[in-house]
Amino acid sequence: MDFKQIVSHCKEYGFIFQSSEIYDGLAAVYDYGPYGVELKNNIKNYWWKSMTQLHDNIVGIDSAIFMHPKTWKASGHVDAFNDPMIDNKDSKKRYRADVLIEEYMDKLDAKVEKELKKAAKRFGESFDAAMYKETNPRVQSYLEKKDAIAARLAQAMTDGNMEELKAMIIDLEIACPVSGSRNWTDVRQFNLMFSTQLGNIAGEEGKLYLRPETAQGIFVNFLNVQKTTRQKLPFGIAQIGKAFRNEIVARQFIFRMREFEQMEMQFFVAPGTEMEWYNYWKDMRLKWHHAVTPAEKLRFHDHDNLAHYANAAVDIQFQFPFGFKELEGIHSRTDFDLSQHQELSGKKLQYFDPERNENYVPYVVETSIGCDRMFLTMISNCLMEETVPDADGKESKRIVFKVPAALAPVKVAVLPLLKNKEALTEKARAVHQLLNVHFPCQYDEKDAIGRRYRRQDAIGTPYCITIDFDTLEDNTVTIRERDSLQQERVGIDQLVEKIAPKVSMAGLLAKVLE
Ligand code: GAP
């Protein structure tokens, strides 16, 4: 399905609504509807359990969104959490300078793809795409141009060189997508933090920030947690919570939001061991993704320019409908954050290592994933249109959300074959009551059975149970499986036993450990 269809499906089926829609919405802010919140909670649960339940040495916290303003000075966010922005003087539209350049590079990629497609058609079965890429002069020139731009961009971003970014936009003759003109302002730094004011303190002193990442709540609690849980290094602290960024480019639905949710884990390690743990977490996180997403849609992408706190950083990218983009970041953050907090607070944030017999500020490896981006990954990958056989032997189209059963918003739908036969509806309600203490269930009696199946397919319900006249005789029901469409006759007393292992989180967690 294309991106537009995905977005409208999310609205039509109660997954996601535009925030304050009756007032024409608020850009890049979204509300999760009844099925959306269930799916999102399941994603969070999958992450939380894989961190805290599968690792004895990872514990969770839930820290406040507001933090002492010095936190953000120490972390570098006040001085360095900026995006380079540029305005077009004719359209008055504002853009991220680096994104304009990246989009230019995407166009070069698209040209390469076009050349490859053309050549594949020309050469037929014997076509070797890798060889063609390496030898065809036109493809080579596109790739070389792209590499040169990427290197220049990385250098400019690392140096914080705004003049160079502007020069690149001019050199590449990038035009405003709205006005078509190249009438640009200079590039300026724009801080991404939202600020607000404490009621009882005037001026700068009372200036608070909405946290732009959850990580700092973990850093400032490092010693509290370590002492109260008596953890030894290496150990981790996990947290799920809201983060806020005043994004300049707020597009692509829930991919880039101004208010979003992060699932972050900081793993505290002895200095000198951080690369070993960085590699460990790269592996672990990829396994977590592979349990729910096909490997070919995921890839690692090393950062071209490192954030102010990192000595190594990689993204796990997912192939969204608009291309491979960052889904999760894994960063080796050194001792930057703890050392900074130690300096600005004047409080020691050190660990006594009994094996080394010394005190030190631990190093940190971080895994950080946006819950909303994971949601978009699931929707983009698992929502599809397919042709299936009808009951009368013909074919029809259905939209089905083939989300892993453990993440599905509703696990079971109970459907009486007919609405106006009281014996059937009564029995169906009894089955629904039997099951809904075990799983999120839905009872649905409205419309023909085929339409009810389609409704459940569209929200991703893995099992539909139909109560028919035979049920009244022998206490068996038909259970229909969402993906295979296979139907099976099962005794009511066996339903829980049959469904539970297929929809449980345990199955997914076991895959992570495989
Ligand atoms: N603590 C590290 C950190 O915040 P980041 O790469 O800036 O690193 C981590 O963000 C993750 O948060 C990203 O990989 C992405 O999934 C998610 N994220 C970041 N900005 C976002 C936004 N504006 N909207 C939705 N998700 C976002």
JSON list of C-alpha atoms and ligand atoms in Angstrom, two decimals, residues 81 212-215 245 247 254-262 264 266 303 309 315 326-329 331 333 366 368-373, ligand 1:
[
{"chain": "A", "resi": 81, "resn": "PHE", "atom": "CA", "xyz": [20.97, 20.82, 20.05]},
{"chain": "A", "resi": 212, "resn": "PRO", "atom": "CA", "xyz": [14.12, 16.54, 24.15]},
{"chain": "A", "resi": 213, "resn": "GLU", "atom": "CA", "xyz": [15.23, 13.00, 25.15]},
{"chain": "A", "resi": 214, "resn": "THR", "atom": "CA", "xyz": [14.45, 10.72, 28.07]},
{"chain": "A", "resi": 215, "resn": "ALA", "atom": "CA", "xyz": [18.12, 9.78, 28.51]},
{"chain": "A", "resi": 245, "resn": "ARG", "atom": "CA", "xyz": [11.38, 18.71, 19.81]},
{"chain": "A", "resi": 247, "resn": "GLU", "atom": "CA", "xyz": [11.18, 20.16, 14.56]},
{"chain": "A", "resi": 254, "resn": "ILE", "atom": "CA", "xyz": [4.27, 10.15, 12.72]},
{"chain": "A", "resi": 255, "resn": "PHE", "atom": "CA", "xyz": [7.85, 9.80, 11.46]},
{"chain": "A", "resi": 256, "resn": "ARG", "atom": "CA", "xyz": [8.88, 13.26, 12.66]},
{"chain": "A", "resi": 257, "resn": "MET", "atom": "CA", "xyz": [6.68, 14.66, 15.41]},
{"chain": "A", "resi": 258, "resn": "ARG", "atom": "CA", "xyz": [6.99, 17.56, 17.82]},
{"chain": "A", "resi": 259, "resn": "GLU", "atom": "CA", "xyz": [5.73, 15.44, 20.72]},
{"chain": "A", "resi": 260, "resn": "PHE", "atom": "CA", "xyz": [6.72, 11.79, 20.58]},
{"chain": "A", "resi": 261, "resn": "GLU", "atom": "CA", "xyz": [7.68, 8.85, 22.74]},
{"chain": "A", "resi": 262, "resn": "GLN", "atom": "CA", "xyz": [11.10, 7.29, 23.18]},
{"chain": "A", "resi": 264, "resn": "GLU", "atom": "CA", "xyz": [15.76, 4.39, 25.74]},
{"chain": "A", "resi": 266, "resn": "GLN", "atom": "CA", "xyz": [21.58, 3.49, 28.98]},
{"chain": "A", "resi": 303, "resn": "HIS", "atom": "CA", "xyz": [26.59, 8.07, 11.35]},
{"chain": "A", "resi": 309, "resn": "TYR", "atom": "CA", "xyz": [28.36, 13.22, 23.01]},
{"chain": "A", "resi": 315, "resn": "ASP", "atom": "CA", "xyz": [21.28, 3.83, 13.10]},
{"chain": "A", "resi": 326, "resn": "GLU", "atom": "CA", "xyz": [16.37, 6.00, 10.95]},
{"chain": "A", "resi": 327, "resn": "LEU", "atom": "CA", "xyz": [14.24, 3.86, 13.23]},
{"chain": "A", "resi": 328, "resn": "GLU", "atom": "CA", "xyz": [16.64, 3.45, 16.15]},
{"chain": "A", "resi": 329, "resn": "GLY", "atom": "CA", "xyz": [19.99, 4.86, 17.21]},
{"chain": "A", "resi": 331, "resn": "HIS", "atom": "CA", "xyz": [25.38, 5.36, 20.48]},
{"chain": "A", "resi": 333, "resn": "ARG", "atom": "CA", "xyz": [28.21, 8.14, 24.56]},
{"chain": "A", "resi": 366, "resn": "GLU", "atom": "CA", "xyz": [22.76, 3.82, 24.61]},
{"chain": "A", "resi": 368, "resn": "SER", "atom": "CA", "xyz": [17.24, 4.72, 21.65]},
{"chain": "A", "resi": 369, "resn": "ILE", "atom": "CA", "xyz": [14.16, 3.99, 19.58]},
{"chain": "A", "resi": 370, "resn": "GLY", "atom": "CA", "xyz": [11.11, 6.12, 18.86]},
{"chain": "A", "resi": 371, "resn": "CYS", "atom": "CA", "xyz": [7.96, 4.28, 19.83]},
{"chain": "A", "resi": 372, "resn": "ASP", "atom": "CA", "xyz": [6.02, 6.13, 17.14]},
{"chain": "A", "resi": 373, "resn": "ARG", "atom": "CA", "xyz": [8.57, 5.20, 14.47]},
{"chain": "B", "resi": 1, "resn": "GAP", "atom": "N1", "xyz": [18.98, 9.90, 23.46]},
{"chain": "B", "resi": 1, "resn": "GAP", "atom": "C1", "xyz": [19.43, 9.82, 22.12]},
{"chain": "B", "resi": 1, "resn": "GAP", "atom": "C2", "xyz": [18.50, 10.39, 21.15]},
{"chain": "B", "resi": 1, "resn": "GAP", "atom": "O1", "xyz": [17.51, 11.02, 21.51]},
{"chain": "B", "resi": 1, "resn": "GAP", "atom": "P1", "xyz": [18.01, 10.58, 18.60]},
{"chain": "B", "resi": 1, "resn": "GAP", "atom": "O2", "xyz": [18.64, 9.85, 17.44]},
{"chain": "B", "resi": 1, "resn": "GAP", "atom": "O3", "xyz": [17.91, 12.05, 18.53]},
{"chain": "B", "resi": 1, "resn": "GAP", "atom": "O4", "xyz": [18.83, 10.12, 19.87]},
{"chain": "B", "resi": 1, "resn": "GAP", "atom": "C3", "xyz": [16.39, 8.61, 19.10]},
{"chain": "B", "resi": 1, "resn": "GAP", "atom": "O5", "xyz": [16.56, 9.98, 18.82]},
{"chain": "B", "resi": 1, "resn": "GAP", "atom": "C4", "xyz": [15.17, 8.06, 18.39]},
{"chain": "B", "resi": 1, "resn": "GAP", "atom": "O6", "xyz": [14.02, 8.84, 18.71]},
{"chain": "B", "resi": 1, "resn": "GAP", "atom": "C5", "xyz": [15.26, 8.12, 16.86]},
{"chain": "B", "resi": 1, "resn": "GAP", "atom": "O7", "xyz": [15.94, 7.00, 16.35]},
{"chain": "B", "resi": 1, "resn": "GAP", "atom": "C6", "xyz": [13.80, 8.12, 16.47]},
{"chain": "B", "resi": 1, "resn": "GAP", "atom": "O8", "xyz": [13.28, 6.80, 16.44]},
{"chain": "B", "resi": 1, "resn": "GAP", "atom": "C7", "xyz": [13.13, 8.87, 17.60]},
{"chain": "B", "resi": 1, "resn": "GAP", "atom": "N2", "xyz": [12.87, 10.27, 17.24]},
{"chain": "B", "resi": 1, "resn": "GAP", "atom": "C8", "xyz": [13.74, 11.30, 17.26]},
{"chain": "B", "resi": 1, "resn": "GAP", "atom": "N3", "xyz": [13.14, 12.44, 16.88]},
{"chain": "B", "resi": 1, "resn": "GAP", "atom": "C9", "xyz": [11.85, 12.12, 16.60]},
{"chain": "B", "resi": 1, "resn": "GAP", "atom": "C10", "xyz": [10.72, 12.86, 16.16]},
{"chain": "B", "resi": 1, "resn": "GAP", "atom": "N4", "xyz": [10.79, 14.16, 15.95]},
{"chain": "B", "resi": 1, "resn": "GAP", "atom": "N5", "xyz": [9.54, 12.20, 15.97]},
{"chain": "B", "resi": 1, "resn": "GAP", "atom": "C11", "xyz": [9.46, 10.86, 16.20]},
{"chain": "B", "resi": 1, "resn": "GAP", "atom": "N6", "xyz": [10.49, 10.13, 16.63]},
{"chain": "B", "resi": 1, "resn": "GAP", "atom": "C12", "xyz": [11.67, 10.72, 16.82]}
]
